[in-house]
Amino acid sequence: MSQSDIRNHALWLLGSREHSTYEMRQKLSRKGFEEDSITQVIEDLTSLNYLSDQRFAEAFAEANLPSHWVNNVF
């Protein structure tokens, strides 16, 4: 499969919610894409700020921590 296929699948995944780079790598790998191509797509998406571990962590915290904790941190 081409890098375009990997990128399209990654963008589709990001359309539903934020993902960590680790989580994105795992999902793309399970889909059967080649590791070198996955790495390149992840680097591209990160450089474009489409994929962000910081945003993922913030979204995760907001969804899973009590609101008074999140408000004090962010």
C-alpha positions as MATLAB code, in Angstrom:
seq = 'MSQSDIRNHALWLLGSREHSTYEMRQKLSRKGFEEDSITQVIEDLTSLNYLSDQRFAEAFAEANLPSHWVNNVF';
ca = [
       0.000    0.000    0.000;
       1.121    3.529   -0.684;
       1.950    6.329    1.718;
      -1.174    8.029    0.449;
      -3.248    5.070    1.693;
      -1.532    5.230    5.084;
      -1.989    8.989    5.331;
      -5.670    8.740    4.389;
      -6.272    6.060    7.010;
      -4.408    8.078    9.652;
      -6.447   11.181    8.818;
      -9.623    9.124    9.019;
      -8.588    7.945   12.508;
      -7.806   11.527   13.550;
     -11.212   12.613   12.331;
     -12.866   10.839   15.239;
     -10.541   11.915   18.074;
      -6.957   12.777   19.020;
      -4.431    9.927   18.966;
      -0.955    9.652   20.467;
       1.891    8.868   18.087;
       2.268    5.499   19.839;
      -1.411    4.680   19.407;
      -1.363    5.791   15.758;
       1.693    3.645   15.051;
       0.009    0.619   16.650;
      -3.225    1.053   14.691;
      -1.453    1.554   11.365;
       0.830   -1.408   12.024;
      -2.128   -3.662   12.835;
      -3.659   -2.569    9.541;
      -0.624   -4.100    7.819;
       1.210   -0.998    6.644;
       5.035   -1.059    6.414;
       6.932    0.403    9.378;
       9.133    2.736    7.294;
       6.091    4.234    5.612;
       4.255    4.535    8.936;
       7.207    6.435   10.408;
       7.269    8.857    7.469;
       3.524    9.515    7.646;
       3.663   10.057   11.412;
       6.541   12.518   10.982;
       4.597   14.351    8.266;
       1.394   14.544   10.316;
       3.348   15.708   13.374;
       5.144   18.435   11.412;
       1.771   19.667   10.123;
       0.456   19.572   13.715;
      -2.312   17.131   12.734;
      -0.902   14.604   15.212;
       0.102   15.878   18.648;
       0.971   13.941   21.784;
       0.347   17.079   23.841;
      -3.173   17.563   22.444;
      -3.851   13.864   22.957;
      -2.751   14.099   26.604;
      -4.875   17.202   27.193;
      -7.947   15.593   25.598;
      -7.375   12.399   27.569;
      -7.049   14.319   30.831;
     -10.155   16.394   30.144;
     -12.163   13.252   29.390;
     -10.905   11.162   32.304;
     -10.010   13.418   35.218;
     -12.365   15.307   37.497;
     -12.975   18.783   36.083;
     -11.513   20.591   39.110;
      -8.184   18.812   38.514;
      -8.110   19.640   34.810;
      -8.946   23.308   35.393;
      -5.984   23.638   37.768;
      -3.557   22.005   35.299;
      -4.587   23.530   31.966;
];
